[in-house]
Amino acid sequence: MPLHRKKIFRIPSPAPTTIYVRPGYNRVLAEEFEALKLKRVDLVKDKVEAHSQGDLRENFGFKAAKDAIRAVDRKMTALDRFVARNAFIEVDPVTWLTKPTDTLQLGHVATIEKLDVLTKRRHRFTFLVTTHGETANDPESGIECLPHNSPLATAVLGLTVDAPTTVTLPAGEAMVTVRSIRNPTMAELDRLLTEIKPPEIEDD
């Protein structure tokens, strides 16, 4: 049986992964899906109402409702696939306050130096390695959130202090060195960990 062109050139789905999230994340995912379902019901009502208004060839309300339903369907499908592909493990940030700091792990604050191999540019960052989807930064301390499943975090997790390691990042090859590892303070967590929100999901 011949393969369809669409299947031949479609980018393969990401492999299943384990994603660490804060308590309540699974509830937020479920609430987001339910909100999309309710939105779709309202859009279908709008579509039916617009359909009753006459000639569909010039019925912009009907077309707008139809397009909006398709957009919601795509988002629901993408969210459903996101949940189906991954296992979500909830972790309490309070446990990060007293973790051993021999190697860089989820919940640590780390200062990292990155030397770009091609450009020879050197960068220095201080990150809180945190759960999925965190993007906040703390102007008071200069700490940024680095999600544990981001390319840089994936490259540096498990490293020890002052052990240069060559890694391949989206921007190219780099030499990364962890300069310090410590536990966060409660005040830092309060400033950095914001309200849990559903993920930004791209349509497949």
Coordinates of C-alpha atoms in Angstrom, one line a residue:
M1 CA 0.0 0.0 0.0
P2 CA 1.6 3.3 -1.0
L3 CA 2.4 5.9 1.7
H4 CA 0.6 9.2 1.6
R5 CA 2.7 12.2 0.8
K6 CA 1.6 13.9 4.1
K7 CA 2.8 11.0 6.2
I8 CA 6.2 10.8 4.4
F9 CA 7.1 14.5 5.1
R10 CA 5.4 14.9 8.5
I11 CA 7.9 15.6 11.3
P12 CA 7.9 12.6 13.7
S13 CA 6.3 13.1 17.1
P14 CA 8.6 13.7 20.0
A15 CA 9.5 10.6 22.1
P16 CA 7.7 10.2 25.4
T17 CA 9.5 12.0 28.2
T18 CA 9.2 12.5 32.0
I19 CA 8.4 16.2 32.8
Y20 CA 8.8 17.5 36.3
V21 CA 6.0 20.0 37.3
R22 CA 4.9 21.8 40.5
P23 CA 1.9 20.5 42.4
G24 CA -1.3 21.5 40.7
Y25 CA 0.0 21.4 37.1
N26 CA -2.1 18.4 36.2
R27 CA -5.2 20.1 37.5
V28 CA -4.4 23.2 35.3
L29 CA -4.0 21.0 32.3
A30 CA -7.4 19.4 32.9
E31 CA -9.0 22.8 33.5
E32 CA -7.5 24.2 30.3
F33 CA -9.0 21.2 28.3
E34 CA -12.4 21.7 29.9
A35 CA -12.3 25.5 29.1
L36 CA -11.5 24.7 25.5
K37 CA -14.5 22.2 25.3
L38 CA -16.8 24.9 26.7
K39 CA -15.4 27.5 24.2
R40 CA -16.1 25.0 21.4
V41 CA -19.7 24.6 22.4
D42 CA -20.3 28.3 22.3
L43 CA -18.6 28.6 18.9
V44 CA -20.8 25.9 17.5
K45 CA -23.8 27.8 18.7
D46 CA -22.4 30.9 16.9
K47 CA -21.9 28.9 13.8
V48 CA -25.5 27.6 13.9
E49 CA -26.8 31.1 14.4
A50 CA -24.8 32.4 11.5
H51 CA -25.8 29.5 9.3
S52 CA -29.5 30.6 9.8
Q53 CA -28.8 34.1 8.4
G54 CA -28.7 33.2 4.7
D55 CA -26.2 32.9 1.9
L56 CA -23.1 31.2 3.2
R57 CA -20.9 32.5 0.4
E58 CA -21.0 36.0 1.9
N59 CA -21.7 35.0 5.5
F60 CA -18.6 36.3 7.3
G61 CA -19.9 35.3 10.7
F62 CA -20.3 31.7 9.6
K63 CA -16.8 31.6 8.2
A64 CA -15.3 33.2 11.3
A65 CA -17.1 30.8 13.6
K66 CA -16.0 27.9 11.5
D67 CA -12.3 29.0 11.5
A68 CA -12.5 29.6 15.3
I69 CA -13.8 26.0 15.8
R70 CA -11.0 24.6 13.8
A71 CA -8.4 26.6 15.8
V72 CA -9.9 25.3 19.1
D73 CA -9.9 21.8 17.7
R74 CA -6.3 22.0 16.8
K75 CA -5.4 23.3 20.3
M76 CA -7.4 20.6 22.0
T77 CA -5.7 17.9 19.9
A78 CA -2.3 19.4 20.6
L79 CA -3.0 19.5 24.4
D80 CA -4.3 15.9 24.3
R81 CA -1.2 14.7 22.5
F82 CA 1.0 16.7 24.9
V83 CA -0.6 14.9 27.9
A84 CA -0.5 11.5 26.2
R85 CA 3.1 11.7 25.2
N86 CA 4.5 12.7 28.6
A87 CA 4.5 11.5 32.2
F88 CA 4.1 14.3 34.7
I89 CA 5.8 14.0 38.1
E90 CA 4.8 16.7 40.6
V91 CA 7.6 17.9 42.9
D92 CA 7.4 20.3 45.9
P93 CA 9.8 23.2 45.6
V94 CA 10.2 23.2 49.4
T95 CA 12.4 20.1 49.0
W96 CA 14.9 22.3 47.0
L97 CA 15.8 24.2 50.1
T98 CA 18.0 21.5 51.6
K99 CA 19.2 19.3 48.7
P100 CA 22.8 18.0 48.5
T101 CA 24.8 20.2 46.2
D102 CA 27.6 17.8 45.0
T103 CA 26.1 17.8 41.5
L104 CA 23.7 20.1 39.7
Q105 CA 20.1 18.9 40.0
L106 CA 16.6 20.2 39.7
G107 CA 16.0 22.9 42.3
H108 CA 19.5 24.2 42.6
V109 CA 20.8 27.7 41.9
A110 CA 23.8 27.5 39.7
T111 CA 26.2 30.0 38.1
I112 CA 27.2 28.7 34.7
E113 CA 29.8 30.0 32.3
K114 CA 29.3 29.3 28.6
L115 CA 32.1 29.7 26.0
D116 CA 30.8 29.6 22.4
V117 CA 33.3 27.4 20.5
L118 CA 32.8 29.2 17.1
T119 CA 32.7 32.9 18.3
K120 CA 34.8 32.5 21.4
R121 CA 32.2 34.7 23.2
R122 CA 31.9 34.0 26.9
H123 CA 28.7 34.3 28.9
R124 CA 27.9 34.0 32.5
F125 CA 24.4 33.2 33.9
T126 CA 22.9 32.4 37.3
F127 CA 19.9 30.0 37.0
L128 CA 17.4 28.3 39.2
V129 CA 17.0 24.9 37.5
T130 CA 13.3 24.5 37.8
T131 CA 10.2 22.6 36.6
H132 CA 8.6 22.6 33.2
G133 CA 7.4 26.0 31.8
E134 CA 9.1 28.3 34.3
T135 CA 10.4 31.5 32.7
A136 CA 10.5 34.1 35.4
N137 CA 13.5 36.1 36.5
D138 CA 14.3 37.9 39.8
P139 CA 15.7 41.4 39.3
E140 CA 16.7 41.6 42.9
S141 CA 19.2 38.7 42.7
G142 CA 19.7 38.4 39.0
I143 CA 18.5 34.7 39.0
E144 CA 16.6 33.4 36.0
C145 CA 14.5 30.3 35.8
L146 CA 15.9 27.5 33.6
P147 CA 13.4 24.8 32.9
H148 CA 14.9 21.4 33.6
N149 CA 14.0 20.1 30.1
S150 CA 15.5 23.0 28.2
P151 CA 18.6 22.3 26.0
L152 CA 21.0 24.0 28.4
A153 CA 19.6 22.4 31.5
T154 CA 19.7 19.0 29.9
A155 CA 23.4 19.6 29.1
V156 CA 24.4 20.7 32.6
L157 CA 22.3 18.6 34.9
G158 CA 24.6 16.1 36.8
L159 CA 27.7 18.2 36.3
T160 CA 30.0 19.1 39.2
V161 CA 31.7 22.5 39.9
D162 CA 34.6 23.5 37.8
A163 CA 34.4 20.6 35.4
P164 CA 34.4 22.0 31.8
T165 CA 32.2 20.1 29.4
T166 CA 31.7 20.4 25.7
V167 CA 28.0 20.3 24.7
T168 CA 26.0 20.9 21.6
L169 CA 23.2 23.5 22.0
P170 CA 20.7 24.9 19.5
A171 CA 23.1 27.9 18.9
G172 CA 26.0 25.6 18.3
E173 CA 28.9 23.9 20.2
A174 CA 29.9 25.4 23.5
M175 CA 32.1 24.7 26.5
V176 CA 30.1 25.0 29.7
T177 CA 31.4 25.1 33.2
V178 CA 29.4 25.1 36.4
R179 CA 31.0 27.6 38.7
S180 CA 28.8 27.3 41.8
I181 CA 25.9 25.2 43.1
R182 CA 23.7 26.2 46.0
N183 CA 20.2 25.8 47.4
P184 CA 17.7 28.6 46.8
T185 CA 16.2 30.6 49.6
M186 CA 12.5 30.7 50.3
A187 CA 12.5 34.4 49.4
E188 CA 14.0 33.6 46.0
L189 CA 11.4 30.9 45.4
D190 CA 8.6 33.2 46.3
R191 CA 9.8 35.8 43.8
L192 CA 10.6 33.3 41.0
L193 CA 7.8 30.8 41.1
T194 CA 4.7 32.4 39.6
E195 CA 1.2 31.1 39.0
I196 CA 1.0 27.8 37.2
K197 CA -0.2 28.2 33.6
P198 CA -1.0 25.7 30.9
P199 CA 1.8 25.1 28.3
E200 CA 2.1 27.0 25.1
I201 CA 1.6 24.2 22.6
E202 CA 2.4 24.4 18.9
D203 CA 0.0 22.6 16.5
D204 CA 1.4 19.5 14.9

